[in-house]
CSV table of C-alpha atoms and ligand atoms in Angstrom, one decimal:
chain,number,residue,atom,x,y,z
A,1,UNK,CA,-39.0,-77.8,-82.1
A,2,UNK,CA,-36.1,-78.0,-84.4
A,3,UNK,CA,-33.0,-75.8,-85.3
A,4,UNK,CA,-31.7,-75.7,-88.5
A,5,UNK,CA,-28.0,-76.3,-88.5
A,6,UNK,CA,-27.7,-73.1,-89.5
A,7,UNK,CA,-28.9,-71.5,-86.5
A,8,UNK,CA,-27.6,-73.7,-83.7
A,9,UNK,CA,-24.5,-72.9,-84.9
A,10,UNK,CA,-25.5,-68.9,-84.7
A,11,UNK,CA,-26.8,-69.7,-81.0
A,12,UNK,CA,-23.6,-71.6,-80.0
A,13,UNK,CA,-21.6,-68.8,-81.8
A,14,UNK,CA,-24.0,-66.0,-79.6
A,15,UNK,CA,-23.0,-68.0,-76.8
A,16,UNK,CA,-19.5,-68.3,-77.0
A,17,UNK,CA,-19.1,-64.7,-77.3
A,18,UNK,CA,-21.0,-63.9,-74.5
A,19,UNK,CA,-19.3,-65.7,-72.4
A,20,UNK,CA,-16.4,-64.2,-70.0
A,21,UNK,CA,-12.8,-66.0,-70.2
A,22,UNK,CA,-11.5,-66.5,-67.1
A,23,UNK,CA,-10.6,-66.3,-63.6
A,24,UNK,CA,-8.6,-67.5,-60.3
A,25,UNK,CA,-9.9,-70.9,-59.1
A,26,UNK,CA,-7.0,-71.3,-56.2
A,27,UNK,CA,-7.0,-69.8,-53.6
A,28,UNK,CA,-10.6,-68.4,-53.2
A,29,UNK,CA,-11.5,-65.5,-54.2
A,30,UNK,CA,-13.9,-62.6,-54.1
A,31,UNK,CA,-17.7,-63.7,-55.4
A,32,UNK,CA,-20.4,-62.1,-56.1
A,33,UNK,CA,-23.1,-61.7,-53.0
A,34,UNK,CA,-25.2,-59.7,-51.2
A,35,UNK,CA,-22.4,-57.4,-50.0
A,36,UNK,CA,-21.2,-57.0,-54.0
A,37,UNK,CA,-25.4,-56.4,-54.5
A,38,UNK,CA,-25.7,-53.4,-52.5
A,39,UNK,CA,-22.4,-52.0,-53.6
A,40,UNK,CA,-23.0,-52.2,-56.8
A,41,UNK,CA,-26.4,-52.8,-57.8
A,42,UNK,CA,-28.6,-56.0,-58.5
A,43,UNK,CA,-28.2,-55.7,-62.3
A,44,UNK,CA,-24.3,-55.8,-61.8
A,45,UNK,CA,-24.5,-58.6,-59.5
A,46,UNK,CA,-26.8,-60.4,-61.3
A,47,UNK,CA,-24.8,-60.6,-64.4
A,48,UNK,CA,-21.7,-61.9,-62.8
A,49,UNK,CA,-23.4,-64.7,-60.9
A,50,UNK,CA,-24.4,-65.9,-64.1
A,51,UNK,CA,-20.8,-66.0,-65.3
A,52,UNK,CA,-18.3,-65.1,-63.1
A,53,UNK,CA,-15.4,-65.3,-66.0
A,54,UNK,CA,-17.2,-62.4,-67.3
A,55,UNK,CA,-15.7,-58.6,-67.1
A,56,UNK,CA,-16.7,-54.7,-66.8
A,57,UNK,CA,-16.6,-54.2,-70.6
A,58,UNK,CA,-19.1,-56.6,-71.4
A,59,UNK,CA,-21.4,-55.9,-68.4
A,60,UNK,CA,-21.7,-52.2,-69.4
A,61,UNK,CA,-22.0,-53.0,-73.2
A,62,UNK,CA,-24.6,-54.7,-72.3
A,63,UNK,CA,-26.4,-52.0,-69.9
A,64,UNK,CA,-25.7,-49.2,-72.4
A,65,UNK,CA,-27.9,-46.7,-70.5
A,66,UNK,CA,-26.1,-47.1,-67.4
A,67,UNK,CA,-25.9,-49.3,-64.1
A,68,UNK,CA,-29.2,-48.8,-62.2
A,69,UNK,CA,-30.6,-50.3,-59.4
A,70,UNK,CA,-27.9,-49.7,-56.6
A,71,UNK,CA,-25.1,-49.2,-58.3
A,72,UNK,CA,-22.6,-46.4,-56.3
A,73,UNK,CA,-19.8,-45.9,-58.1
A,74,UNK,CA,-17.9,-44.9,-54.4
A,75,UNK,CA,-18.2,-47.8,-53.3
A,76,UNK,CA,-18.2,-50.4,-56.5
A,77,UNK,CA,-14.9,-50.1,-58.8
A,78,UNK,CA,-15.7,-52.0,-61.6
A,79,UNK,CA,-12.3,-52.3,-62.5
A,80,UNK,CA,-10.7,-53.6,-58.7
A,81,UNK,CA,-11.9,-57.2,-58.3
A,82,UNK,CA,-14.4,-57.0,-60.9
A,83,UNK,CA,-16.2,-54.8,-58.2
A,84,UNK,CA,-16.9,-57.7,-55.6
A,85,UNK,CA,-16.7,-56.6,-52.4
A,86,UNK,CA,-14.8,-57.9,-49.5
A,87,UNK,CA,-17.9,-59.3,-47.1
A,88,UNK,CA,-18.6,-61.6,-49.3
A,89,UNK,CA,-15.5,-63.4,-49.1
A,90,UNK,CA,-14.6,-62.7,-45.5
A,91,UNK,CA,-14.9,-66.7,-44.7
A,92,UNK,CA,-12.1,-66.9,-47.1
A,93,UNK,CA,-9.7,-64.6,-45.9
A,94,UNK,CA,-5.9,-66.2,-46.1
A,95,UNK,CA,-3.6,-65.4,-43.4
A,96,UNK,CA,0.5,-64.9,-45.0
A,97,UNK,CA,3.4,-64.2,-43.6
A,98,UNK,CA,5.8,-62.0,-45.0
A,99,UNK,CA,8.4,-64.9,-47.4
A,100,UNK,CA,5.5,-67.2,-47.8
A,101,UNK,CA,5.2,-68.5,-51.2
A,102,UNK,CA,1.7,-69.0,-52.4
A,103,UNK,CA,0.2,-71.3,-55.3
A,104,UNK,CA,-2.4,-70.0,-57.8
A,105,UNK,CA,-4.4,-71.8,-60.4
A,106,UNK,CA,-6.0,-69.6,-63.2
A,107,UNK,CA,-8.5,-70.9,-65.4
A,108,UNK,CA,-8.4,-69.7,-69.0
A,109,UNK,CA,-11.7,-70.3,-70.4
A,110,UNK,CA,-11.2,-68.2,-74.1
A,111,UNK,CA,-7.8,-67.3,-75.3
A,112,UNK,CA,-7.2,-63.7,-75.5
A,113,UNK,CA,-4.0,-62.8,-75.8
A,114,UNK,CA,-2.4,-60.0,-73.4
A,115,UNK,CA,-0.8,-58.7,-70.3
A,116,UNK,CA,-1.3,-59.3,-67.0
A,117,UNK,CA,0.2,-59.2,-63.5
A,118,UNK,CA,-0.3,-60.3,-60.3
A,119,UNK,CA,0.1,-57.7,-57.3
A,120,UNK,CA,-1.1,-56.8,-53.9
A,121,UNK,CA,-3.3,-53.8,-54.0
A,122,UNK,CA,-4.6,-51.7,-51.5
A,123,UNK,CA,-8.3,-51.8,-51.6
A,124,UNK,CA,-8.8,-48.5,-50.4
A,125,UNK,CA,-6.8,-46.4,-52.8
A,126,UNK,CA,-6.5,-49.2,-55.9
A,127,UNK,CA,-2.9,-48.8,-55.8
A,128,UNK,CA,-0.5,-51.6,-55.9
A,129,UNK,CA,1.8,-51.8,-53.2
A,130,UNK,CA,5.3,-52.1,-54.2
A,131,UNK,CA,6.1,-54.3,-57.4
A,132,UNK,CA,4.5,-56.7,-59.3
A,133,UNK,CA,4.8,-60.2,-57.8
A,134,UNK,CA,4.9,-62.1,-61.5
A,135,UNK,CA,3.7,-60.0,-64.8
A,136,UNK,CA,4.0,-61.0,-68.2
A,137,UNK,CA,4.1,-58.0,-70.3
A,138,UNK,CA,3.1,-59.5,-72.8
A,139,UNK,CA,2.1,-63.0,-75.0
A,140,UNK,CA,-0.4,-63.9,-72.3
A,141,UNK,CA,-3.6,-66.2,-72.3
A,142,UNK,CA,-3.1,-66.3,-76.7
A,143,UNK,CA,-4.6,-70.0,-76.7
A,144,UNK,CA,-6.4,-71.9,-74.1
A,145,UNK,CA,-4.1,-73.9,-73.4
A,146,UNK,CA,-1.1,-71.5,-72.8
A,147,UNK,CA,2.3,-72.3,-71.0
A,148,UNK,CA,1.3,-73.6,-68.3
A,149,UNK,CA,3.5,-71.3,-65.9
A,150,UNK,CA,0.7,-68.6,-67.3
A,151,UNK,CA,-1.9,-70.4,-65.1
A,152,UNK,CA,-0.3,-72.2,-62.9
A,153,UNK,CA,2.4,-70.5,-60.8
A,154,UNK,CA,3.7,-68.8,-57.6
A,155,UNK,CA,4.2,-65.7,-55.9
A,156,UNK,CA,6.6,-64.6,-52.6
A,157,UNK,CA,4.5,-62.4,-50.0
A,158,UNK,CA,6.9,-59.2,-49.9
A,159,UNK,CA,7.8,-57.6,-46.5
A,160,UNK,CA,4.5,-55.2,-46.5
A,161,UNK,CA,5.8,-52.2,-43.8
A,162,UNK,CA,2.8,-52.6,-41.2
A,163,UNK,CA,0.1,-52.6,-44.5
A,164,UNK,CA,-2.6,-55.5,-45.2
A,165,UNK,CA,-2.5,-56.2,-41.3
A,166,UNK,CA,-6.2,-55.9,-41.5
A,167,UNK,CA,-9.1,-58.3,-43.5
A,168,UNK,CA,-9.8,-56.1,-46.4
A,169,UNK,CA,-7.7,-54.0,-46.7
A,170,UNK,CA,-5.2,-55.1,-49.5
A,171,UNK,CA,-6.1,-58.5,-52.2
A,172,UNK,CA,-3.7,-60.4,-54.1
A,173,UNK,CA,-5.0,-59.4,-57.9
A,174,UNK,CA,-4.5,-61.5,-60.9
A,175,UNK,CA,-4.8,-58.8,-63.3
A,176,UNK,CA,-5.0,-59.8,-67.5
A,177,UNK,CA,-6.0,-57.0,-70.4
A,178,UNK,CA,-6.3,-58.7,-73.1
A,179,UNK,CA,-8.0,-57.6,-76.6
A,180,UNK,CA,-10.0,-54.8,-75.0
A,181,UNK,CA,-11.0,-56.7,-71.9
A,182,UNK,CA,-10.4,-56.5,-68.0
A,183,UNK,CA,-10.4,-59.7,-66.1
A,184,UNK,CA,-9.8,-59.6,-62.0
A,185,UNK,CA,-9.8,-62.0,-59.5
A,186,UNK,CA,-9.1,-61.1,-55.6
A,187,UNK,CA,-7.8,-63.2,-53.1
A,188,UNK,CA,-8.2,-61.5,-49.7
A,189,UNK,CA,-5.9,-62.0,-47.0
A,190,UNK,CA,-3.8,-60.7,-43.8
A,191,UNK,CA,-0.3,-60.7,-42.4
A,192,UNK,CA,0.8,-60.3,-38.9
A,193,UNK,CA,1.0,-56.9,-37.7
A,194,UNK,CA,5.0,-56.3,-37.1
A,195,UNK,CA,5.6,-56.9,-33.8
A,196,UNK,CA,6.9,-53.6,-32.9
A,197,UNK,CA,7.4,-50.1,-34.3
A,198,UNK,CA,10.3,-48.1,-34.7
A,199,UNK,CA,9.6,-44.3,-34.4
A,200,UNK,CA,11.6,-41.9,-36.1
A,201,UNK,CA,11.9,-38.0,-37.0
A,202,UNK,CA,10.1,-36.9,-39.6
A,203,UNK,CA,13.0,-34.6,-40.7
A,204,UNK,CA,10.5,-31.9,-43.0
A,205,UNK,CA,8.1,-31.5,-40.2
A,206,UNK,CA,10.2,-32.1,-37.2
A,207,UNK,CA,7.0,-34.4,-35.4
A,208,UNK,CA,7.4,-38.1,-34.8
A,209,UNK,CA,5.9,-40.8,-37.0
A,210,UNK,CA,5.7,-44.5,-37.0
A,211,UNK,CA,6.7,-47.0,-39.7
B,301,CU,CU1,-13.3,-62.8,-76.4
């Protein structure tokens, strides 16, 4: 069989457009597996294990009628971790202390220039949890090879008032939006519950709570 030049250039353009742009190699993070599967349907899961630099605008241009086959929006947020779900990295899950100062490596596989952040989000709510660790607001990922402090840097594990004691419940997210497309990537981890409370009057209601 033989291409013309013509269209082996159209298939390698096809290709290159298809294809996500990036994601956090160090530390590990979330995958897609079985847990991400039932959460969020084969089709979903399927498509990411194909390419896991891929990202939600592309997976639901390309299923234009709709997720099927398992897909639960409750449980799936297309838009937290790419969707991927915390059993399937719980072999992965980092312990931190509060002060600790932890290395990423991002891998920027097509430029696209942007912003992006890094933060610790609750899982449960999608909210980030104090500020930003490291954001750029914006200039990031415009070539593939960009300043290297763009995909190689660190952050400092903030003092996180009794949160992310337990596995799943708060990620580090790399967060980048750039031209029109969401790229996540979710390192799971813990720090040590603090070792004891303080209670305190609630002063409006007059009942004791503990921070
Ligand atoms: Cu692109």
């Amino acid at each position: 069989m033989h291409f013309s030049l013509a269209s082996t250039l159209g298939l390698a353009g096809l290709v290159a457009q298809a294809a996500g742009h990036g994601l956090v190699q160090k530390p590990a993070t979330r995958a897609p597996g079985d847990a991400t599967a039932a959460a969020c349907g084969k089709t979903m899961a399927t498509f990411y294990k194909a390419d896991n630099t891929s990202y939600p605008e592309a997976l639901l241009r390309a299923n234009p009628s709709g997720l099927k086959d398992g897909y639960d929006a409750k449980k799936c947020n297309l838009y937290l971790c790419r969707g991927y779900q915390f059993a399937d990295n719980a072999a992965n899950v980092q312990k931190y202390k509060p002060g600790d100062v932890v290395d990423l490596e991002v891998w920027i596989r097509i430029a696209h220039e942007g912003h992006a952040n890094v933060s610790i989000v609750d899982t449960a709510s999608n909210a980030v949890i104090g500020a930003p660790l490291l954001s750029w607001a914006k200039g990031y990922a415009a070539s593939t090879k960009p300043p290297v402090d763009q995909t190689k840097f660190s952050v400092k594990v903030p003092e996180l008032g009794g949160k992310c004691t337990e596995a799943g419940a708060c990620v580090v997210q790399w967060y980048w939006f750039g031209q029109g497309q969401t790229y996540e990537s979710c390192i799971d981890f813990t720090v040590p519950a603090p070792a004891h409370a303080h209670g305190r009057r609630d002063n409006v209601r007059g009942r004791r709570v503990w921070q």
